[in-house]
Amino acid sequence: MAVKVCVNGFGTIGRRVADAVNLQSDMNVLGVVKTKPDYKAQIALKKGIKVYAATPEGVKDFENAKVDISGTLTDLLKDADIVIDTTPGGVGHKNKEIYKKSGLNTIFEGGEKATVADVSFVAQCNFEEAVGAKYIRCVSCNTTGLCRTLNALDRAFGVKRARATLIRRAADPDDVKRGPIDAIVPDPTSLPSHHGPDVNTVLKDLPITTVAFKVPTTYMHIHAISATLKKPATQEDVVAAFDEATRVMLVSKADGIASTAHLFDYARDLNRPRADLYEICIWRESVAMVDDEVYYIQAVHQEADVIPENIDAVRASLKLMEAEESIKATNTALDIM
Ligand code: NAD
């Protein structure tokens, strides 16, 4: 029988997670939890997804707006098999008490501190560590991107030390509160940034330092990465290692993909829902070896790369499949290249 999933929080990540869950053959969304009866709740209902109010006090707002609700979070938890908490960073931590009472395994997102969960998770890096874990945290979009490609290098050649500069979108496309900005903002100004330590919650022994900037754009982050390798490698060897890694895609300026704007256009032409790119995109031409150091540039679609991880985290937590089988099933359902 398909696993019944409660998705608590239905914004940028929650809406994508819910759609992705419903594309799998071994799980279904039992309901999503909303604080407001807005267009997002209305679209969920249109898609046949049941909507629940976050609190009993909020029920009236849905009734007044004539948006059909099936109960509250507490009702939904009684019938669910697992929770995916996609509320804003920090809210998940507070919600944990509610989940504890329900006894349900829970998947958290990267906005929560690592201490919220037993395991910080990127499927292709540490699926086994998360098998049977009650609480799993899918790490942030940036950490997921760094882990996927550095893990590919580490497995093939060993990584002595990595350094990354992150150029981050200032806000998501619908986030009018945080954007637009007209500035390049060192974020944070105290270096190194928190992204390196966050990578170490998954790749524990990989020395890495990071710096990060916010820039006025809404689609994708860019990472400029260099890594000192333990074993000798040529540019071709490194390209082959990236080519072999799942959820990593080599793109090329020679094919006309020279910017995040082209990646957006490409994703739309692929008919990807919401122009989502689940894959970390590495520019083939950027991969360069200087002595024992490799350089490369990658693009991360912040709204999309963590979505497959959430699906695999459910399977790991509930011991539904082994790593390879789960990653393959998720990739097939989401049409990941
Ligand atoms: P979001 O603000 O787009 O969506 C969160 C939703 O939860 C909103 O609709 C909000 O109204 C709702 N909400 C707030 N309090 C709630 C409550 N108590 N109960 C139920 N719903 C509640 O946020 P998001 O971007 O989807 O981020 C969710 C999580 O995913 C965060 O931990 C974030 O750090 C992480 N994440 C975000 C991105 C990204 O680029 N947006 C990428 C990777 C990970």
XYZ file of C-alpha atoms and ligand atoms in Angstrom:
381
model
C 0.000 0.000 0.000
C 1.214 3.494 -0.816
C 2.722 5.487 2.044
C 0.497 8.385 3.155
C 2.467 11.624 3.346
C 1.546 14.795 5.249
C 3.183 17.892 3.728
C 3.203 20.647 6.360
C 3.904 24.021 4.697
C 2.913 24.594 1.114
C 5.223 27.279 -0.292
C 8.166 27.102 -2.698
C 9.413 23.703 -1.522
C 6.170 22.192 -0.169
C 4.245 22.577 -3.431
C 7.032 20.924 -5.390
C 7.460 18.147 -2.832
C 3.720 17.400 -2.915
C 3.683 17.147 -6.710
C 6.802 14.958 -6.644
C 5.316 12.626 -3.998
C 2.200 12.158 -6.132
C 4.367 11.159 -9.108
C 5.798 8.149 -7.196
C 4.128 4.754 -7.244
C 4.864 3.962 -3.578
C 3.602 7.145 -1.874
C 0.724 9.649 -2.008
C 0.018 13.024 -0.436
C -2.696 12.489 2.162
C -3.021 16.231 2.670
C -1.167 19.529 2.825
C -1.229 22.021 5.680
C -1.817 25.716 5.055
C -1.939 28.764 7.326
C -3.967 30.841 4.846
C -6.765 30.113 2.341
C -4.808 31.735 -0.509
C -4.355 30.788 -4.192
C -1.904 28.055 -3.208
C -4.614 26.325 -1.136
C -7.091 26.771 -3.967
C -4.702 25.177 -6.492
C -4.051 22.236 -4.156
C -7.800 21.558 -4.087
C -7.984 21.884 -7.873
C -5.290 19.187 -8.109
C -7.328 16.917 -5.833
C -5.044 17.408 -2.818
C -6.822 17.781 0.536
C -6.040 20.937 2.516
C -5.786 21.133 6.316
C -5.530 24.227 8.525
C -2.326 24.633 10.554
C -4.262 25.525 13.728
C -7.864 25.242 15.020
C -7.944 29.078 15.218
C -7.204 29.273 11.485
C -10.208 27.152 10.462
C -12.518 30.192 10.397
C -10.372 31.956 7.766
C -10.818 29.011 5.398
C -14.570 28.846 6.088
C -14.945 32.598 5.504
C -13.013 32.341 2.230
C -15.143 29.293 1.251
C -11.983 27.212 0.789
C -12.772 23.583 1.566
C -10.677 22.144 4.399
C -10.592 18.591 5.704
C -9.553 19.425 9.278
C -6.432 20.580 11.071
C -2.816 19.417 11.206
C -3.653 17.239 14.227
C -6.372 15.420 12.249
C -4.029 14.850 9.322
C -1.266 13.454 11.534
C -3.660 10.793 12.893
C -3.961 9.179 9.449
C -0.519 9.904 7.938
C 2.477 7.548 7.815
C 5.155 10.255 7.649
C 5.505 14.062 7.682
C 7.527 16.299 5.382
C 7.879 19.661 7.144
C 8.397 22.396 4.560
C 7.526 25.344 6.792
C 9.919 28.361 6.906
C 13.306 27.832 8.597
C 12.962 27.520 12.395
C 9.244 26.675 12.361
C 10.061 23.005 11.755
C 12.091 22.908 14.956
C 9.063 24.242 16.880
C 6.758 21.749 15.130
C 8.951 18.833 16.201
C 7.130 18.569 19.556
C 3.842 18.007 17.675
C 5.431 15.370 15.451
C 6.991 13.651 18.475
C 3.536 13.321 20.051
C 2.179 11.796 16.838
C 5.051 9.289 16.769
C 5.538 9.885 13.042
C 8.906 9.908 11.290
C 9.613 13.363 9.897
C 11.644 14.884 7.085
C 12.853 18.457 7.746
C 14.386 20.999 5.346
C 17.663 22.892 5.179
C 16.384 26.014 6.957
C 16.429 24.028 10.204
C 19.562 23.570 12.288
C 21.250 20.196 11.833
C 20.356 19.329 15.443
C 16.660 19.013 14.484
C 17.355 15.593 12.952
C 19.340 12.403 13.444
C 20.863 12.681 9.965
C 21.551 15.489 7.478
C 20.893 13.979 4.082
C 21.890 14.004 0.411
C 20.752 10.733 -1.159
C 23.796 9.947 -3.287
C 26.180 10.786 -0.416
C 24.759 9.118 2.690
C 21.465 7.288 2.029
C 22.609 4.327 4.147
C 23.162 6.537 7.188
C 19.491 7.600 7.024
C 17.953 4.128 6.723
C 15.392 3.797 9.515
C 16.145 7.283 10.914
C 13.167 8.876 12.652
C 14.199 12.450 11.816
C 16.041 13.364 8.621
C 17.049 16.851 7.450
C 17.340 17.401 3.695
C 20.110 19.992 3.617
C 19.785 23.386 1.879
C 19.870 23.889 -1.871
C 23.468 25.188 -1.756
C 24.686 22.397 0.507
C 22.961 19.790 -1.688
C 24.696 21.227 -4.770
C 28.123 21.314 -3.133
C 27.732 17.803 -1.692
C 26.677 16.215 -4.978
C 29.658 17.364 -7.013
C 32.323 17.276 -4.279
C 31.214 13.767 -3.362
C 31.694 12.715 -6.999
C 35.254 14.111 -6.880
C 35.978 12.625 -3.462
C 34.886 9.136 -4.527
C 36.906 9.253 -7.748
C 40.104 11.010 -6.648
C 39.876 11.972 -2.963
C 39.561 15.668 -2.042
C 42.340 17.151 0.106
C 40.645 20.567 0.417
C 37.833 22.416 -1.315
C 37.023 26.132 -1.582
C 33.820 27.576 -2.968
C 32.454 31.030 -3.738
C 28.662 31.103 -3.781
C 26.804 33.755 -5.777
C 23.272 33.450 -4.469
C 19.905 34.582 -5.822
C 18.616 37.269 -3.474
C 15.026 35.969 -3.314
C 12.741 33.352 -4.840
C 10.570 34.575 -7.755
C 7.439 35.077 -5.592
C 9.285 36.587 -2.620
C 8.452 40.294 -2.884
C 9.381 40.859 0.763
C 13.080 40.006 0.284
C 13.506 41.364 -3.259
C 14.201 43.191 -5.438
C 17.603 44.475 -4.316
C 20.074 46.621 -6.238
C 23.316 45.532 -4.617
C 25.961 42.848 -4.339
C 25.812 41.831 -0.694
C 28.544 39.807 1.026
C 26.317 37.356 2.930
C 27.753 36.877 5.484
C 30.539 39.459 5.817
C 32.217 37.390 8.561
C 34.123 34.668 6.786
C 34.094 31.816 6.150
C 30.365 31.372 5.528
C 28.224 28.698 7.195
C 27.938 26.681 3.978
C 31.233 24.816 4.524
C 30.256 23.528 8.004
C 26.855 22.583 6.594
C 28.532 20.455 3.908
C 30.349 18.735 6.779
C 27.036 17.606 8.284
C 26.870 15.249 5.258
C 30.469 14.867 4.001
C 32.026 14.797 7.443
C 35.713 14.471 6.534
C 35.921 16.842 3.577
C 37.864 20.032 4.419
C 35.985 22.932 2.817
C 35.785 26.712 3.214
C 33.151 28.910 1.577
C 32.278 32.562 0.986
C 28.915 33.815 -0.278
C 27.312 36.846 -1.921
C 23.684 37.774 -2.687
C 22.958 39.286 -6.098
C 19.813 40.732 -7.744
C 18.425 37.633 -9.438
C 15.702 35.101 -8.565
C 16.548 31.966 -10.584
C 19.557 29.876 -9.478
C 22.782 30.213 -7.497
C 26.228 29.969 -9.095
C 29.133 28.243 -7.318
C 32.784 28.729 -8.367
C 34.606 25.772 -6.827
C 38.220 24.642 -6.581
C 39.415 21.426 -4.989
C 42.859 19.974 -4.399
C 42.765 16.291 -5.354
C 44.609 13.450 -3.644
C 45.123 11.369 -6.807
C 46.375 12.679 -10.155
C 43.580 13.420 -12.642
C 43.181 15.001 -16.055
C 40.403 17.376 -17.097
C 38.824 14.442 -18.976
C 38.929 12.241 -15.857
C 37.092 14.916 -13.861
C 34.472 15.443 -16.582
C 33.936 11.659 -16.644
C 33.460 11.583 -12.846
C 30.814 14.326 -13.072
C 29.192 12.586 -16.042
C 28.847 9.414 -13.984
C 27.326 11.122 -10.935
C 23.552 11.112 -10.664
C 21.655 14.435 -10.510
C 24.654 16.255 -11.967
C 24.379 17.509 -15.544
C 27.167 18.799 -17.768
C 26.070 21.763 -19.885
C 28.030 23.617 -22.504
C 28.512 27.141 -23.783
C 29.082 25.548 -27.184
C 25.411 24.473 -27.074
C 24.349 28.047 -26.335
C 24.010 27.641 -22.557
C 26.139 30.515 -21.304
C 24.181 31.781 -18.295
C 21.415 31.037 -15.793
C 19.011 32.768 -18.198
C 19.791 30.097 -20.793
C 19.298 27.355 -18.186
C 15.887 28.836 -17.355
C 14.993 28.867 -21.037
C 16.309 25.308 -21.422
C 14.232 24.028 -18.474
C 11.125 25.658 -19.916
C 11.762 24.085 -23.306
C 12.169 20.688 -21.635
C 8.612 21.278 -20.341
C 9.894 20.894 -16.801
C 7.155 21.850 -14.311
C 7.834 25.413 -13.065
C 11.117 25.391 -15.102
C 12.569 23.147 -12.382
C 16.113 21.853 -12.791
C 16.662 19.097 -10.246
C 20.175 18.509 -11.599
C 23.269 20.494 -10.590
C 24.502 21.997 -13.878
C 28.281 22.117 -14.414
C 29.728 24.007 -17.362
C 31.901 21.502 -19.241
C 34.244 24.300 -20.405
C 34.774 25.503 -16.828
C 36.368 22.231 -15.690
C 40.123 22.928 -15.570
C 43.117 21.279 -13.893
C 45.993 23.421 -12.589
C 48.601 21.091 -11.066
C 46.656 19.025 -8.515
C 43.762 21.465 -8.300
C 40.487 21.257 -10.211
C 38.322 24.306 -10.942
C 34.683 24.292 -12.069
C 31.518 26.392 -12.149
C 28.083 24.996 -11.321
C 24.537 26.342 -11.243
C 21.980 25.277 -8.622
C 18.236 25.731 -9.074
C 17.429 26.630 -5.493
C 13.732 25.774 -5.707
C 14.255 22.341 -7.265
C 17.456 20.469 -6.400
C 16.265 19.334 -2.950
C 12.973 17.887 -4.230
C 14.306 14.422 -5.201
C 16.155 14.282 -1.875
C 12.852 14.574 0.012
C 11.443 11.572 -1.859
C 14.534 9.471 -1.157
C 14.514 10.596 2.484
C 10.979 9.199 2.900
C 12.106 5.866 1.456
C 15.244 5.768 3.629
C 13.357 6.690 6.787
C 10.637 4.069 6.260
C 13.059 1.478 4.797
C 11.007 1.236 1.598
C 13.931 0.774 -0.802
C 17.717 0.647 -0.896
C 19.724 3.644 -2.089
C 20.242 2.768 -5.734
C 16.677 1.566 -6.266
C 15.199 4.658 -4.615
C 17.377 7.136 -6.506
C 16.514 5.385 -9.775
C 12.778 5.368 -9.012
C 12.821 9.072 -8.079
C 14.865 10.007 -11.139
C 12.492 8.120 -13.433
C 9.362 9.647 -11.901
C 10.783 13.182 -12.122
C 12.368 12.650 -15.552
C 15.814 13.529 -14.190
C 18.525 13.311 -16.834
P 8.112 29.399 1.820
O 7.996 30.597 2.668
O 8.049 29.545 0.339
O 6.997 28.332 2.232
C 6.698 28.021 3.542
C 5.200 27.915 3.692
O 4.875 27.501 5.000
C 4.504 29.265 3.458
O 3.433 29.048 2.562
C 4.017 29.667 4.866
O 2.815 30.390 4.824
C 3.798 28.308 5.492
N 3.844 28.294 6.963
C 4.397 29.190 7.804
N 4.223 28.789 9.085
C 3.553 27.627 9.045
C 3.052 26.723 10.021
N 3.261 26.942 11.335
N 2.394 25.618 9.625
C 2.186 25.367 8.310
N 2.623 26.180 7.329
C 3.299 27.294 7.697
O 9.456 28.686 2.252
P 10.312 27.678 1.386
O 11.238 28.459 0.525
O 9.431 26.659 0.765
O 11.228 27.031 2.514
C 10.797 25.924 3.293
C 12.007 25.221 3.848
O 12.803 24.744 2.753
C 12.942 26.118 4.681
O 13.551 25.322 5.668
C 13.976 26.552 3.669
O 15.199 26.944 4.238
C 14.122 25.280 2.846
N 14.649 25.474 1.482
C 14.248 26.518 0.715
C 14.766 26.662 -0.550
C 14.394 27.818 -1.431
O 15.200 28.212 -2.263
N 13.228 28.386 -1.329
C 15.683 25.744 -1.051
C 16.029 24.640 -0.256
C 15.513 24.520 1.029
